[in-house]
Short mmCIF file of C-alpha atoms in Angstrom, two decimals:
data_model
loop_
_atom_site.label_atom_id
_atom_site.label_comp_id
_atom_site.label_asym_id
_atom_site.label_seq_id
_atom_site.Cartn_x
_atom_site.Cartn_y
_atom_site.Cartn_z
CA MET F 20 167.39 113.05 114.84
CA ARG F 21 167.47 114.14 118.49
CA SER F 22 165.84 112.25 121.32
CA TRP F 23 165.30 112.56 125.05
CA ARG F 24 164.36 109.79 127.45
CA ARG F 25 163.25 109.83 131.06
CA GLU F 26 161.62 107.46 133.51
CA PHE F 27 158.54 108.37 135.50
CA PHE F 28 156.30 106.59 137.97
CA GLY F 29 152.53 106.72 138.00
CA SER F 30 151.38 109.47 140.34
CA ILE F 31 149.78 112.86 139.86
CA ALA F 32 153.06 114.59 140.75
CA GLU F 33 154.89 112.49 138.16
CA ILE F 34 152.31 113.26 135.47
CA VAL F 35 152.82 116.96 136.16
CA ALA F 36 156.61 116.46 136.04
CA ALA F 37 156.35 114.57 132.73
CA ALA F 38 154.22 117.32 131.18
CA GLN F 39 156.70 119.97 132.38
CA TRP F 40 159.61 117.92 131.00
CA VAL F 41 157.99 117.72 127.55
CA ASP F 42 157.05 121.42 127.73
CA GLN F 43 160.64 122.34 128.46
CA ILE F 44 162.02 120.32 125.54
CA ALA F 45 159.37 121.79 123.23
CA SER F 46 160.32 125.29 124.35
CA GLU F 47 164.07 124.65 123.91
CA GLN F 48 163.44 123.22 120.46
CA LYS F 49 161.20 126.17 119.56
CA LEU F 50 158.24 124.04 118.59
CA ALA F 51 155.12 125.94 117.58
CA PRO F 52 152.62 126.52 120.42
CA HIS F 53 149.98 124.26 118.86
CA ARG F 54 152.52 121.42 118.61
CA THR F 55 153.53 121.89 122.25
CA TYR F 56 149.87 121.84 123.24
CA ALA F 57 149.30 118.60 121.32
CA LEU F 58 152.31 116.94 122.96
CA ARG F 59 151.23 118.07 126.41
CA VAL F 60 147.65 116.83 125.93
CA CYS F 61 148.88 113.42 124.79
CA VAL F 62 151.43 113.06 127.60
CA GLU F 63 148.90 114.03 130.25
CA GLU F 64 146.06 111.87 128.92
CA LEU F 65 148.21 108.80 128.18
CA LEU F 66 149.79 108.93 131.64
CA ILE F 67 146.42 109.47 133.36
CA ASN F 68 145.19 106.34 131.55
CA ILE F 69 148.15 104.34 132.79
CA LEU F 70 147.65 105.61 136.33
CA HIS F 71 143.90 104.98 136.42
CA HIS F 72 143.61 101.82 134.32
CA GLY F 73 147.07 100.23 134.25
CA GLY F 74 146.39 98.17 137.34
CA ALA F 75 149.75 98.78 139.02
CA THR F 76 149.93 100.88 142.19
CA SER F 77 153.03 102.70 140.98
CA PRO F 78 153.51 101.87 137.31
CA LYS F 79 156.91 102.45 135.78
CA ILE F 80 156.70 104.63 132.69
CA ASP F 81 159.47 105.28 130.15
CA LEU F 82 158.96 108.39 128.06
CA THR F 83 160.98 109.10 124.94
CA LEU F 84 160.55 112.18 122.80
CA ALA F 85 162.25 112.15 119.41
CA LEU F 86 162.52 114.93 116.84
CA ILE F 87 162.79 113.29 113.46
CA PRO F 88 162.71 115.07 110.08
CA GLY F 89 159.04 115.44 109.27
CA ARG F 90 157.66 114.36 112.61
CA ILE F 91 157.83 114.28 116.39
CA GLU F 92 157.54 110.91 118.04
CA LEU F 93 156.36 110.40 121.59
CA LEU F 94 157.05 106.86 122.82
CA ILE F 95 155.50 105.73 126.08
CA GLU F 96 156.20 102.33 127.60
CA ASP F 97 154.60 101.10 130.80
CA ASP F 98 154.38 97.87 132.74
CA GLY F 99 150.63 98.01 133.36
CA LYS F 100 147.83 95.79 132.06
CA PRO F 101 147.57 95.47 128.27
CA PHE F 102 145.65 98.40 126.83
CA ASP F 103 145.61 99.37 123.17
CA VAL F 104 144.83 103.07 123.16
CA SER F 105 145.13 103.19 119.35
CA ALA F 106 142.21 100.75 119.01
CA SER F 107 140.03 102.30 121.70
CA THR F 108 137.04 104.21 120.42
CA PRO F 109 137.21 107.98 120.78
CA ARG F 110 134.05 109.23 122.43
CA PRO F 111 133.34 112.93 122.15
CA VAL F 112 130.29 114.41 123.79
CA ASN F 113 127.31 113.11 121.82
CA GLN F 114 124.37 113.64 124.14
CA PRO F 115 122.56 116.71 125.44
CA LEU F 116 124.02 118.14 128.66
CA GLU F 117 121.41 116.47 130.87
CA ARG F 118 122.49 113.03 129.62
CA THR F 119 126.25 113.71 129.42
CA LYS F 120 128.36 112.05 132.09
CA PRO F 121 131.29 114.25 133.12
CA GLY F 122 134.68 112.73 132.27
CA GLY F 123 135.90 110.10 129.85
CA LEU F 124 137.15 112.49 127.18
CA GLY F 125 140.85 111.62 127.40
CA ILE F 126 140.87 109.04 124.59
CA GLN F 127 139.03 111.50 122.35
CA LEU F 128 141.68 114.18 123.01
CA ILE F 129 144.57 111.76 122.35
CA HIS F 130 143.06 110.72 119.02
CA SER F 131 142.34 114.36 118.09
CA PHE F 132 145.75 115.79 118.93
CA ALA F 133 148.06 112.98 117.73
CA ASP F 134 148.37 112.58 113.96
CA ARG F 135 149.11 108.86 114.27
CA LEU F 136 148.87 106.38 117.11
CA SER F 137 150.26 102.87 117.28
CA TYR F 138 150.39 100.23 119.96
CA ALA F 139 152.30 97.03 120.64
CA ARG F 140 152.49 94.69 123.61
CA ILE F 141 156.12 93.73 123.98
CA GLY F 142 156.80 91.23 126.73
CA GLU F 143 155.14 92.61 129.84
CA LYS F 144 155.01 96.17 128.53
CA ASN F 145 152.61 98.40 126.64
CA ARG F 146 154.32 100.47 123.97
CA VAL F 147 152.41 103.43 122.56
CA VAL F 148 153.79 105.70 119.88
CA ALA F 149 152.05 109.01 119.23
CA GLU F 150 153.28 110.86 116.17
CA PHE F 151 152.91 114.52 115.31
CA LEU F 152 153.59 115.32 111.69
CA LEU F 153 155.57 118.41 110.78
CA PRO F 154 155.19 120.25 107.50
CA GLU F 155 157.63 118.71 104.98
CA LEU F 156 159.82 121.72 104.53
CA VAL F 157 160.11 122.60 108.19
CA ARG F 158 162.80 121.13 110.38
CA PRO F 159 162.25 120.83 114.14
CA GLY F 160 163.63 123.89 115.83
CA LEU F 161 162.72 126.16 112.95
CA GLU F 162 159.02 125.77 113.02
CA PRO F 163 156.83 128.84 112.49
CA SER F 164 154.21 129.49 115.15
CA MET C 14 145.48 127.96 139.09
CA LYS C 15 143.64 131.08 140.19
CA ILE C 16 139.91 131.96 140.10
CA ASP C 17 138.72 135.55 140.39
CA VAL C 18 134.99 135.90 140.99
CA VAL C 19 133.45 139.03 139.45
CA ASP C 20 129.81 140.04 139.88
CA GLU C 21 128.35 141.25 136.58
CA GLN C 22 124.86 142.71 135.87
CA ASN C 23 121.57 140.80 136.44
CA GLY C 24 122.94 138.24 138.87
CA ILE C 25 125.56 136.99 136.45
CA THR C 26 128.86 135.83 137.91
CA LYS C 27 132.04 135.84 135.87
CA LEU C 28 134.84 133.50 136.82
CA VAL C 29 138.20 134.62 135.49
CA LEU C 30 140.58 131.68 135.44
CA THR C 31 144.34 132.09 135.23
CA GLY C 32 146.84 129.30 134.64
CA SER C 33 146.82 125.77 133.29
CA MET C 34 143.76 123.58 133.72
CA ASP C 35 145.96 120.48 133.63
CA ILE C 36 145.65 117.60 136.08
CA ASN C 37 146.86 119.78 138.96
CA GLY C 38 144.92 122.87 137.98
CA ALA C 39 141.70 120.92 137.48
CA LEU C 40 141.99 119.21 140.88
CA GLU C 41 142.68 122.59 142.45
CA VAL C 42 139.67 124.44 141.01
CA ASP C 43 137.16 121.58 141.05
CA PRO C 44 135.98 122.18 144.66
CA GLN C 45 135.61 125.91 143.98
CA PHE C 46 133.54 125.19 140.86
CA SER C 47 131.32 122.83 142.88
CA GLU C 48 130.76 125.49 145.50
CA ILE C 49 130.06 128.24 142.97
CA SER C 50 127.63 125.98 141.09
CA LYS C 51 125.67 125.51 144.33
CA THR C 52 125.43 129.20 145.16
CA LYS C 53 125.17 130.85 141.73
CA ASN C 54 122.87 130.39 138.73
CA LYS C 55 124.28 132.29 135.78
CA VAL C 56 127.99 131.74 135.34
CA ILE C 57 130.42 132.94 132.68
CA VAL C 58 133.88 131.35 132.63
CA ASP C 59 136.51 133.63 131.09
CA LEU C 60 139.28 131.45 129.63
CA LYS C 61 141.45 134.30 128.30
CA ASP C 62 144.33 133.49 130.64
CA VAL C 63 144.00 129.70 130.55
CA ASP C 64 146.84 128.29 128.45
CA PHE C 65 145.91 124.61 128.74
CA LEU C 66 142.78 122.53 129.19
CA ALA C 67 142.49 118.76 128.96
CA SER C 68 140.03 116.07 130.01
CA LEU C 69 140.05 116.62 133.78
CA GLY C 70 139.38 120.33 133.34
CA MET C 71 136.58 119.47 130.92
CA ARG C 72 135.07 117.17 133.54
CA THR C 73 134.99 120.11 135.97
CA LEU C 74 133.29 122.36 133.41
CA VAL C 75 130.71 119.72 132.44
CA SER C 76 129.92 118.89 136.10
CA SER C 77 129.43 122.53 136.85
CA ALA C 78 127.28 123.13 133.74
CA LYS C 79 125.08 120.14 134.70
CA SER C 80 124.64 121.34 138.30
CA LEU C 81 123.67 124.79 137.08
CA MET C 82 121.29 123.41 134.46
CA GLU C 83 119.54 121.20 137.03
CA LYS C 84 118.45 124.32 138.91
CA GLY C 85 117.61 126.33 135.81
CA GLY C 86 120.98 128.06 135.48
CA LYS C 87 123.60 128.07 132.78
CA LEU C 88 127.36 128.07 132.19
CA VAL C 89 128.86 130.00 129.26
CA LEU C 90 132.51 130.08 128.15
CA ILE C 91 134.29 133.08 126.65
CA ASN C 92 137.70 133.96 125.22
CA PRO C 93 139.35 130.54 124.85
CA GLN C 94 142.92 130.61 123.50
CA ALA C 95 143.48 128.70 120.25
CA GLY C 96 144.71 125.43 121.81
CA VAL C 97 142.02 125.45 124.47
CA GLU C 98 139.34 126.11 121.84
CA LYS C 99 140.64 123.25 119.69
CA ALA C 100 140.48 120.91 122.70
CA ILE C 101 136.94 122.04 123.58
CA LYS C 102 135.72 121.61 120.01
CA SER C 103 137.45 118.28 119.43
CA ALA C 104 135.69 116.87 122.51
CA MET C 105 132.48 118.59 121.31
CA ILE C 106 132.07 120.31 124.67
CA ASP C 107 130.84 123.34 122.71
CA THR C 108 127.70 121.37 121.80
CA ILE C 109 126.63 121.33 125.47
CA ILE C 110 128.35 124.43 126.88
CA PRO C 111 128.08 127.52 124.66
CA ILE C 112 131.16 129.55 123.76
CA ALA C 113 130.27 133.22 123.33
CA SER C 114 132.47 135.58 121.33
CA ASP C 115 132.78 138.11 124.17
CA LEU C 116 131.31 139.15 127.50
CA ASN C 117 128.35 141.04 125.98
CA ALA C 118 127.44 138.07 123.79
CA ALA C 119 127.68 135.81 126.84
CA ILE C 120 125.45 138.10 128.90
CA ALA C 121 122.93 138.13 126.04
CA LEU C 122 122.67 134.32 126.28
CA PHE C 123 121.14 134.68 129.76
CA ARG C 124 118.26 136.92 128.60
#
C-alpha cells in the first residue's frame, strides 16, 4: 500500500490545488485516464460541498489518497458541520430544460464516479471515504488505459 | 480556459472550448457564456479539447441552454471526450441539452 496525505483549507484556490495534487499522484502512478477523472471529480465536488455547506469560513481539510491492492481510497476529513454525503440523495436532471434549475449536480457526480462511499462523524470532524475499485488482476501503477 | 467563437452557416455560432471546465475554468467562462447567450440564438459547443467537466461547468451549460431556449434558441454539444461524456450522461444533462455526433449533425438539429 502507498499513501499520500496533505492538508488544505476551504477556498477556490485550495480546491484547484487539491485537484492538481491528486492529478499529479495519479499521473505518477500511471492510473488510467478514467480513474484519474473519477478521482478529480470526487475531490472537486466533495471540497466544493465542504466550502459551500460546511459552515466554516476557512474549513480545514485533510486529504489522504491511498493505493491499496484492488482499490484506490480517497479519505477526506473536515471540521465543518455534520454532513453525510453517502446518505444524501443523488439528483440527476429529471425535468425538462424549462423546469431544470442550473446547479446542484455535485452529489450526483460523486455517487456516479465513486464505486463506494462511506461517512462517519468522528469527534468534531466529518470523515468521508470514496473508493474506486480496480480490476482484481491489476495492481496500481500497471493499470491499462 | 479558452473560448474561440466561430460563425457557422445560417446564424449558427460554434464555441470551441479548450482546457478544463473545473471550478476555475467554469468561473472563468461563465460570464462569456452569459454574454453569448444574450446575443446569439443557435449555439454549438465543441468539447473536443475539454478534458474535464464537473458540476460547476454543467451549471454554466444549463444556464446558457435555458437562456437560449427562453428566446427560441438552442444549445447543442459536440465531440465530448470519454470522461466528459460520462459526466454529462451520469448527470442526465444529455436529456435536456442534445449531444450531436459531429458538426453537421449539430447543424441539422437547428433546421
